[in-house]
């Protein structure tokens, strides 16, 4: 899978202040989000897990060529099978989410784009076991999963910190949303919602989008 807008958005959007010392990127793919977080937080130590061998090799190659290689550890393993005593301050994922769409004949592309291998509920339940006391989860998801996520939040007693609905072109409906969650009510973290529009009708990046991603796009 190539570098996509969804990964760029999550890597630029998720808060990574000085208290974010330990990070996990689930389904790292090319290593994009892990690299972006390492660029934004100069002290964060990041574990980047990926089930696909070739993608894992690609992320390792990309990371080795970066100035952040000493702080990013690539793990070739299925996330549901991954166990550790380590606790993470932040767990991020741009997960496979096209549950109901037509599947590709390419098995690798199918695994990267469908949630058969890692349903949202399983991803969240397993990730919660690895969160530090004040740890946070952050995802980018299709709007169709909004109801399912609300049910998971209610049944697992999670707290919403922030949600941003993403609109590709001004005037159109939102197809994606960014969400930040925690397992406890964090002090000073009040739930906020907003909207991010990526392009104008003239297909130019909005000022809002440019400001968010200015440190990453040339």
mmCIF file of C-alpha atoms in Angstrom, residues 22-31 34 45-61 63-64 69 71-88 90-92 118 126 130:
data_model
loop_
_atom_site.group_PDB
_atom_site.id
_atom_site.type_symbol
_atom_site.label_atom_id
_atom_site.label_comp_id
_atom_site.label_asym_id
_atom_site.label_seq_id
_atom_site.Cartn_x
_atom_site.Cartn_y
_atom_site.Cartn_z
ATOM 1 C CA UNK A 22 5.857 5.384 24.415
ATOM 2 C CA UNK A 23 3.869 4.869 21.194
ATOM 3 C CA UNK A 24 2.542 1.936 19.188
ATOM 4 C CA UNK A 25 1.522 2.158 15.520
ATOM 5 C CA UNK A 26 -0.728 -0.794 14.610
ATOM 6 C CA UNK A 27 -0.530 -1.875 10.965
ATOM 7 C CA UNK A 28 2.336 0.470 10.211
ATOM 8 C CA UNK A 29 2.502 -0.366 6.474
ATOM 9 C CA UNK A 30 5.210 1.885 5.034
ATOM 10 C CA UNK A 31 6.030 3.248 8.505
ATOM 11 C CA UNK A 34 5.484 6.114 13.072
ATOM 12 C CA UNK A 45 9.973 5.654 21.458
ATOM 13 C CA UNK A 46 7.770 3.907 18.890
ATOM 14 C CA UNK A 47 6.895 0.260 18.225
ATOM 15 C CA UNK A 48 5.522 -0.200 14.696
ATOM 16 C CA UNK A 49 3.746 -3.539 14.183
ATOM 17 C CA UNK A 50 2.834 -5.029 10.813
ATOM 18 C CA UNK A 51 1.493 -8.466 9.849
ATOM 19 C CA UNK A 52 2.567 -8.425 6.179
ATOM 20 C CA UNK A 53 6.194 -9.432 5.647
ATOM 21 C CA UNK A 54 6.828 -7.306 2.541
ATOM 22 C CA UNK A 55 5.219 -4.224 4.102
ATOM 23 C CA UNK A 56 7.271 -4.829 7.226
ATOM 24 C CA UNK A 57 10.465 -4.950 5.150
ATOM 25 C CA UNK A 58 9.433 -1.719 3.390
ATOM 26 C CA UNK A 59 8.766 0.085 6.675
ATOM 27 C CA UNK A 60 12.099 -1.108 8.054
ATOM 28 C CA UNK A 61 13.896 0.184 4.954
ATOM 29 C CA UNK A 63 12.889 3.894 8.870
ATOM 30 C CA UNK A 64 16.543 2.885 8.452
ATOM 31 C CA UNK A 69 15.733 4.970 13.203
ATOM 32 C CA UNK A 71 13.644 5.384 18.187
ATOM 33 C CA UNK A 72 11.402 3.191 15.990
ATOM 34 C CA UNK A 73 11.215 -0.583 16.416
ATOM 35 C CA UNK A 74 9.522 -2.548 13.607
ATOM 36 C CA UNK A 75 7.707 -5.717 14.710
ATOM 37 C CA UNK A 76 6.618 -8.357 12.199
ATOM 38 C CA UNK A 77 3.618 -9.940 13.914
ATOM 39 C CA UNK A 78 -0.159 -10.096 14.008
ATOM 40 C CA UNK A 79 -1.375 -7.509 16.495
ATOM 41 C CA UNK A 80 -3.983 -9.799 18.184
ATOM 42 C CA UNK A 81 -1.147 -12.262 18.885
ATOM 43 C CA UNK A 82 1.239 -9.607 20.177
ATOM 44 C CA UNK A 83 1.744 -9.507 23.944
ATOM 45 C CA UNK A 84 3.998 -7.302 26.024
ATOM 46 C CA UNK A 85 4.357 -6.033 29.576
ATOM 47 C CA UNK A 86 5.114 -2.618 28.107
ATOM 48 C CA UNK A 87 2.523 0.136 28.494
ATOM 49 C CA UNK A 88 1.957 2.736 25.807
ATOM 50 C CA UNK A 90 -0.430 6.437 22.750
ATOM 51 C CA UNK A 91 -1.656 3.705 20.404
ATOM 52 C CA UNK A 92 -2.516 4.788 16.875
ATOM 53 C CA UNK A 118 -8.634 -7.226 12.668
ATOM 54 C CA UNK A 126 -6.439 -5.693 22.680
ATOM 55 C CA UNK A 130 -1.466 -2.129 26.629
#
